[in-house]
Amino acid sequence: MSTIIDGKAIAAKLRAEIATEVKILKEKGIIPGLATVLVGEDPASEVYVRMKGNACQELGMHSVKHTLPATTTEAELLALVARLNSDPTIHGILVQLPLPKQINSDTILEAISPVKDVDGFHPYNVGRLMVGKPTFQPCTPYGVMVMLREAGVDLAGKEVVVVGRSNIVGKPVALMCLQQHATVTICHSKTRDLPAKVKGADVVIAAVGVPEMIKGEWIKEGAVVIDVGVNRIGEKKLVGDVEFAAASQRASAITPVPGGVGPMTITMLLYNTLEAAKKAGTGDR
Ligand code: GUN
């Protein structure tokens, strides 16, 4: 049986540390501020944005929510981003994706000031991640890395297999593992013999968004499994991208769904917002 890597517990510990730092900053007259922007009425996005705002307030941060209609034009959204870029009470800007189709996401992400890009999606910050320079690290992959650290996994020399090549998770998490000296393979829908690739992995990071696609029998005895997938089955049940019950018979450590990577994502957003506020406070940006 494997150890469960408890994302809820790790997130709670980190949030307590962030809350302490927020208090210290407040004594210096700085209140970390996050602006969230939601365009349209996608129910899942509404839930995520609400959770992000609530989490900020719980930790004593300032949060402002902008909700715009689905008919918003690119120019209108650009105007809001420009206002937030120059608002000194806002240290982090998060425009929830996906955006309605009349708006080009790249144009919007590139308009966000890189010093307020707490999502880590601006090409400037993506480039810095690529060359291994300090930057805002995108929240979900950052959360994965913190979980691996907290589970005591040393990645140097390990075979890491990332399943999924999205800009939000797969690609950045692969770069972060490489930065920690792992040998990294990125698998995707065109990969030949995925089971063989997974069977060779010391660490499997699954981020495909297909329910239980990674079979338990593919997991090498003693491997570490990080499941980024959150897939809704019917009304109530959530499952990951990995067959949890079978995989946990073989893995040395595994993240559950829910209660694994999920709680880490928002926590890393709060962490990035705190860092942005600290940098603004020292003029270091
Ligand atoms: N949509 C899904 N995940 C994310 C995320 O991490 N950030 C933003 N802005 N939108 C998302």
CSV table of C-alpha atoms and ligand atoms in Angstrom, one decimal:
chain,number,residue,atom,x,y,z
A,1,MET,CA,0.0,0.0,0.0
A,2,SER,CA,1.2,3.5,-0.7
A,3,THR,CA,1.4,6.7,1.3
A,4,ILE,CA,-1.3,9.2,0.4
A,5,ILE,CA,0.1,12.6,-0.4
A,6,ASP,CA,-2.4,14.7,1.4
A,7,GLY,CA,-2.9,17.9,-0.7
A,8,LYS,CA,-5.4,19.3,1.8
A,9,ALA,CA,-3.0,19.1,4.7
A,10,ILE,CA,0.0,20.5,2.7
A,11,ALA,CA,-2.2,23.3,1.4
A,12,ALA,CA,-3.4,24.1,5.0
A,13,LYS,CA,0.2,24.3,6.3
A,14,LEU,CA,1.2,26.6,3.5
A,15,ARG,CA,-1.9,28.8,3.9
A,16,ALA,CA,-1.1,29.3,7.6
A,17,GLU,CA,2.5,30.4,6.6
A,18,ILE,CA,1.1,32.8,4.0
A,19,ALA,CA,-1.4,34.3,6.5
A,20,THR,CA,1.5,35.0,8.9
A,21,GLU,CA,3.4,36.8,6.1
A,22,VAL,CA,0.3,38.7,5.1
A,23,LYS,CA,0.0,40.0,8.7
A,24,ILE,CA,3.7,41.1,8.7
A,25,LEU,CA,3.2,42.9,5.4
A,26,LYS,CA,0.1,44.6,6.7
A,27,GLU,CA,2.1,46.1,9.5
A,28,LYS,CA,4.2,47.7,6.9
A,29,GLY,CA,1.1,49.1,5.2
A,30,ILE,CA,0.9,46.7,2.3
A,31,ILE,CA,-2.2,44.5,1.8
A,32,PRO,CA,-1.7,41.9,-1.0
A,33,GLY,CA,-4.4,42.4,-3.5
A,34,LEU,CA,-5.7,40.0,-6.2
A,35,ALA,CA,-8.1,40.9,-9.0
A,36,THR,CA,-10.1,38.1,-10.6
A,37,VAL,CA,-11.8,38.5,-13.9
A,38,LEU,CA,-14.5,36.2,-15.1
A,39,VAL,CA,-16.1,36.7,-18.6
A,40,GLY,CA,-19.3,34.8,-19.2
A,41,GLU,CA,-21.3,32.3,-17.2
A,42,ASP,CA,-19.4,29.0,-17.3
A,43,PRO,CA,-20.5,27.4,-14.1
A,44,ALA,CA,-17.2,25.6,-13.4
A,45,SER,CA,-15.3,28.9,-13.9
A,46,GLU,CA,-17.7,30.7,-11.6
A,47,VAL,CA,-16.9,28.2,-8.9
A,48,TYR,CA,-13.2,28.5,-9.3
A,49,VAL,CA,-13.2,32.3,-9.4
A,50,ARG,CA,-15.4,32.4,-6.3
A,51,MET,CA,-13.0,30.0,-4.5
A,52,LYS,CA,-10.0,32.1,-5.4
A,53,GLY,CA,-11.6,35.3,-4.1
A,54,ASN,CA,-12.8,33.6,-0.8
A,55,ALA,CA,-9.4,32.0,-0.2
A,56,CYS,CA,-7.8,35.5,-0.5
A,57,GLN,CA,-10.1,37.0,2.0
A,58,GLU,CA,-9.6,34.1,4.5
A,59,LEU,CA,-5.9,34.9,4.5
A,60,GLY,CA,-6.5,38.6,5.1
A,61,MET,CA,-5.7,39.6,1.5
A,62,HIS,CA,-7.6,42.1,-0.6
A,63,SER,CA,-9.6,40.7,-3.4
A,64,VAL,CA,-11.7,42.3,-6.2
A,65,LYS,CA,-13.9,40.3,-8.5
A,66,HIS,CA,-14.8,41.6,-11.9
A,67,THR,CA,-17.6,39.7,-13.7
A,68,LEU,CA,-18.2,40.7,-17.3
A,69,PRO,CA,-21.0,39.5,-19.7
A,70,ALA,CA,-20.3,36.8,-22.3
A,71,THR,CA,-20.7,39.5,-25.0
A,72,THR,CA,-17.7,41.5,-23.7
A,73,THR,CA,-15.4,42.6,-26.5
A,74,GLU,CA,-11.6,42.1,-26.6
A,75,ALA,CA,-11.2,45.9,-26.4
A,76,GLU,CA,-13.4,46.1,-23.3
A,77,LEU,CA,-11.4,43.4,-21.5
A,78,LEU,CA,-8.1,45.0,-22.6
A,79,ALA,CA,-9.3,48.3,-21.0
A,80,LEU,CA,-10.1,46.5,-17.7
A,81,VAL,CA,-6.7,44.8,-17.7
A,82,ALA,CA,-5.0,48.2,-18.4
A,83,ARG,CA,-6.9,49.7,-15.4
A,84,LEU,CA,-5.8,46.8,-13.1
A,85,ASN,CA,-2.2,47.0,-14.4
A,86,SER,CA,-2.0,50.6,-13.1
A,87,ASP,CA,-4.0,50.1,-9.9
A,88,PRO,CA,-1.5,50.1,-6.9
A,89,THR,CA,-3.9,48.2,-4.6
A,90,ILE,CA,-3.8,45.2,-7.0
A,91,HIS,CA,-0.7,43.0,-7.0
A,92,GLY,CA,-2.0,40.0,-8.9
A,93,ILE,CA,-4.4,39.8,-11.9
A,94,LEU,CA,-6.1,36.5,-12.8
A,95,VAL,CA,-8.2,36.3,-16.0
A,96,GLN,CA,-10.1,33.0,-15.8
A,97,LEU,CA,-9.7,30.8,-18.9
A,98,PRO,CA,-11.3,29.8,-21.2
A,99,LEU,CA,-12.5,33.1,-22.6
A,100,PRO,CA,-15.4,33.5,-25.0
A,101,LYS,CA,-14.4,33.0,-28.6
A,102,GLN,CA,-14.5,36.6,-29.8
A,103,ILE,CA,-11.6,37.3,-27.4
A,104,ASN,CA,-8.1,36.1,-28.2
A,105,SER,CA,-6.7,34.6,-24.9
A,106,ASP,CA,-3.1,35.2,-26.0
A,107,THR,CA,-3.7,38.9,-26.6
A,108,ILE,CA,-5.2,39.2,-23.1
A,109,LEU,CA,-2.5,37.2,-21.3
A,110,GLU,CA,0.2,39.3,-23.0
A,111,ALA,CA,-1.6,42.5,-21.9
A,112,ILE,CA,-1.3,41.6,-18.2
A,113,SER,CA,1.7,43.2,-16.7
A,114,PRO,CA,4.4,40.5,-16.1
A,115,VAL,CA,4.9,41.7,-12.5
A,116,LYS,CA,1.2,41.1,-11.8
A,117,ASP,CA,1.0,37.8,-13.7
A,118,VAL,CA,0.3,35.5,-10.7
A,119,ASP,CA,-0.9,32.8,-13.1
A,120,GLY,CA,2.5,32.7,-14.7
A,121,PHE,CA,1.0,32.6,-18.2
A,122,HIS,CA,2.6,35.7,-19.7
A,123,PRO,CA,5.2,34.7,-22.4
A,124,TYR,CA,7.8,36.8,-20.5
A,125,ASN,CA,7.3,34.6,-17.4
A,126,VAL,CA,7.0,31.4,-19.4
A,127,GLY,CA,10.3,32.3,-21.0
A,128,ARG,CA,11.9,32.9,-17.7
A,129,LEU,CA,10.7,29.4,-16.5
A,130,MET,CA,12.2,27.9,-19.7
A,131,VAL,CA,15.7,29.4,-18.9
A,132,GLY,CA,15.5,28.5,-15.2
A,133,LYS,CA,15.2,32.1,-13.9
A,134,PRO,CA,13.1,33.1,-10.9
A,135,THR,CA,9.5,33.8,-12.1
A,136,PHE,CA,5.9,33.4,-11.3
A,137,GLN,CA,5.4,29.7,-11.6
A,138,PRO,CA,2.0,28.6,-12.9
A,139,CYS,CA,-0.1,27.5,-10.0
A,140,THR,CA,-1.1,23.9,-10.7
A,141,PRO,CA,2.4,22.7,-11.7
A,142,TYR,CA,3.9,24.7,-8.8
A,143,GLY,CA,1.5,22.9,-6.5
A,144,VAL,CA,2.7,19.5,-7.9
A,145,MET,CA,6.3,20.5,-7.2
A,146,VAL,CA,5.5,21.5,-3.6
A,147,MET,CA,3.7,18.2,-3.0
A,148,LEU,CA,6.7,16.2,-4.3
A,149,ARG,CA,9.0,18.3,-2.1
A,150,GLU,CA,6.8,17.7,0.9
A,151,ALA,CA,6.6,14.0,0.2
A,152,GLY,CA,10.4,14.0,0.3
A,153,VAL,CA,10.9,13.0,-3.4
A,154,ASP,CA,14.3,13.9,-4.7
A,155,LEU,CA,13.9,14.2,-8.5
A,156,ALA,CA,17.6,14.2,-9.4
A,157,GLY,CA,18.3,11.4,-11.9
A,158,LYS,CA,14.7,10.1,-11.7
A,159,GLU,CA,12.7,9.1,-14.8
A,160,VAL,CA,9.6,11.4,-14.8
A,161,VAL,CA,6.8,10.7,-17.2
A,162,VAL,CA,4.3,13.6,-17.7
A,163,VAL,CA,1.1,12.5,-19.5
A,164,GLY,CA,-0.4,15.6,-21.1
A,165,ARG,CA,1.2,18.6,-22.9
A,166,SER,CA,-1.0,21.6,-22.0
A,167,ASN,CA,0.5,25.0,-21.6
A,168,ILE,CA,-1.1,25.2,-18.1
A,169,VAL,CA,0.2,21.9,-16.6
A,170,GLY,CA,2.0,19.4,-18.8
A,171,LYS,CA,4.7,21.6,-20.4
A,172,PRO,CA,5.5,23.8,-17.3
A,173,VAL,CA,5.6,20.8,-14.9
A,174,ALA,CA,8.0,19.0,-17.3
A,175,LEU,CA,10.3,22.1,-17.2
A,176,MET,CA,10.1,22.3,-13.5
A,177,CYS,CA,11.1,18.6,-13.1
A,178,LEU,CA,14.0,19.2,-15.6
A,179,GLN,CA,15.1,22.1,-13.5
A,180,GLN,CA,15.4,19.6,-10.6
A,181,HIS,CA,17.6,17.3,-12.7
A,182,ALA,CA,15.0,14.7,-13.6
A,183,THR,CA,15.0,12.9,-17.0
A,184,VAL,CA,11.7,13.9,-18.3
A,185,THR,CA,9.4,12.4,-21.0
A,186,ILE,CA,6.3,14.2,-22.1
A,187,CYS,CA,3.6,11.9,-23.4
A,188,HIS,CA,0.4,12.9,-25.4
A,189,SER,CA,-2.3,11.6,-27.6
A,190,LYS,CA,0.1,10.6,-30.4
A,191,THR,CA,2.6,8.8,-28.1
A,192,ARG,CA,3.3,5.2,-29.2
A,193,ASP,CA,2.9,2.6,-26.4
A,194,LEU,CA,1.9,4.8,-23.5
A,195,PRO,CA,1.8,1.9,-21.1
A,196,ALA,CA,5.5,1.1,-21.7
A,197,LYS,CA,6.4,4.7,-21.1
A,198,VAL,CA,4.5,4.8,-17.8
A,199,LYS,CA,5.9,1.4,-16.8
A,200,GLY,CA,9.4,2.9,-17.0
A,201,ALA,CA,8.6,5.9,-14.7
A,202,ASP,CA,9.9,6.6,-11.2
A,203,VAL,CA,7.4,9.5,-11.0
A,204,VAL,CA,4.2,9.7,-13.1
A,205,ILE,CA,2.4,13.1,-13.4
A,206,ALA,CA,-1.0,12.6,-15.1
A,207,ALA,CA,-2.6,15.7,-16.6
A,208,VAL,CA,-4.8,14.6,-19.5
A,209,GLY,CA,-8.4,15.1,-18.3
A,210,VAL,CA,-9.5,11.6,-19.2
A,211,PRO,CA,-11.1,9.6,-16.3
A,212,GLU,CA,-8.9,6.8,-15.1
A,213,MET,CA,-7.0,6.6,-18.3
A,214,ILE,CA,-3.7,5.6,-16.6
A,215,LYS,CA,-4.2,2.0,-15.5
A,216,GLY,CA,-3.0,0.7,-12.2
A,217,GLU,CA,-1.1,-2.1,-13.7
A,218,TRP,CA,1.1,0.3,-15.7
A,219,ILE,CA,2.6,1.8,-12.5
A,220,LYS,CA,6.0,0.5,-11.6
A,221,GLU,CA,6.3,-1.0,-8.1
A,222,GLY,CA,7.4,1.8,-5.8
A,223,ALA,CA,6.7,4.7,-8.2
A,224,VAL,CA,5.3,8.1,-7.1
A,225,VAL,CA,2.0,9.1,-8.8
A,226,ILE,CA,0.7,12.6,-9.0
A,227,ASP,CA,-2.8,12.8,-10.4
A,228,VAL,CA,-3.7,16.3,-11.7
A,229,GLY,CA,-7.0,15.2,-13.4
A,230,VAL,CA,-10.3,16.1,-11.9
A,231,ASN,CA,-13.1,14.4,-13.9
A,232,ARG,CA,-16.7,14.5,-12.9
A,233,ILE,CA,-18.5,11.2,-13.2
A,234,GLY,CA,-22.3,11.7,-13.0
A,235,GLU,CA,-23.6,14.2,-10.5
A,236,LYS,CA,-21.4,13.7,-7.5
A,237,LYS,CA,-18.3,11.5,-8.1
A,238,LEU,CA,-14.9,12.9,-9.0
A,239,VAL,CA,-12.1,10.7,-10.3
A,240,GLY,CA,-8.6,11.5,-11.5
A,241,ASP,CA,-6.7,10.5,-14.6
A,242,VAL,CA,-5.3,7.5,-12.8
A,243,GLU,CA,-7.1,4.3,-11.6
A,244,PHE,CA,-6.5,5.2,-8.0
A,245,ALA,CA,-7.4,1.9,-6.2
A,246,ALA,CA,-5.2,-0.3,-8.5
A,247,ALA,CA,-2.4,2.2,-8.7
A,248,SER,CA,-2.2,2.6,-4.9
A,249,GLN,CA,-1.4,-1.1,-4.7
A,250,ARG,CA,1.8,-0.5,-6.5
A,251,ALA,CA,2.9,3.1,-5.9
A,252,SER,CA,5.0,4.1,-2.9
A,253,ALA,CA,3.1,7.4,-2.8
A,254,ILE,CA,0.1,8.7,-4.6
A,255,THR,CA,-2.2,11.8,-4.6
A,256,PRO,CA,-5.9,11.2,-4.2
A,257,VAL,CA,-8.7,12.9,-6.2
A,258,PRO,CA,-10.3,14.9,-4.6
A,259,GLY,CA,-7.9,16.2,-1.9
A,260,GLY,CA,-4.7,16.0,-3.8
A,261,VAL,CA,-3.4,18.5,-6.3
A,262,GLY,CA,-6.7,20.5,-6.3
A,263,PRO,CA,-6.3,22.3,-3.0
A,264,MET,CA,-2.7,23.2,-3.9
A,265,THR,CA,-3.6,25.2,-7.0
A,266,ILE,CA,-5.4,28.0,-5.2
A,267,THR,CA,-2.8,28.0,-2.5
A,268,MET,CA,0.0,28.6,-5.0
A,269,LEU,CA,-2.0,31.5,-6.4
A,270,LEU,CA,-2.2,33.0,-3.0
A,271,TYR,CA,1.5,32.4,-2.6
A,272,ASN,CA,2.3,34.1,-5.9
A,273,THR,CA,0.1,37.1,-5.0
A,274,LEU,CA,1.9,37.5,-1.7
A,275,GLU,CA,5.3,37.4,-3.6
A,276,ALA,CA,4.0,40.0,-6.0
A,277,ALA,CA,3.0,42.3,-3.1
A,278,LYS,CA,6.4,41.8,-1.4
A,279,LYS,CA,8.2,42.7,-4.6
A,280,ALA,CA,5.9,45.8,-5.1
A,281,GLY,CA,6.7,46.8,-1.5
A,282,THR,CA,10.4,46.8,-2.1
A,283,GLY,CA,10.2,48.4,-5.5
A,284,ASP,CA,11.8,45.2,-6.8
A,285,ARG,CA,9.8,44.8,-10.0
B,1,GUN,N1,-8.6,27.8,-16.2
B,1,GUN,C1,-8.3,26.6,-15.7
B,1,GUN,N2,-7.2,26.6,-15.0
B,1,GUN,C2,-6.8,27.9,-14.9
B,1,GUN,C3,-5.8,28.6,-14.2
B,1,GUN,O1,-4.9,28.0,-13.5
B,1,GUN,N3,-5.8,30.0,-14.4
B,1,GUN,C4,-6.7,30.6,-15.1
B,1,GUN,N4,-6.6,31.9,-15.2
B,1,GUN,N5,-7.7,30.0,-15.8
B,1,GUN,C5,-7.7,28.7,-15.6
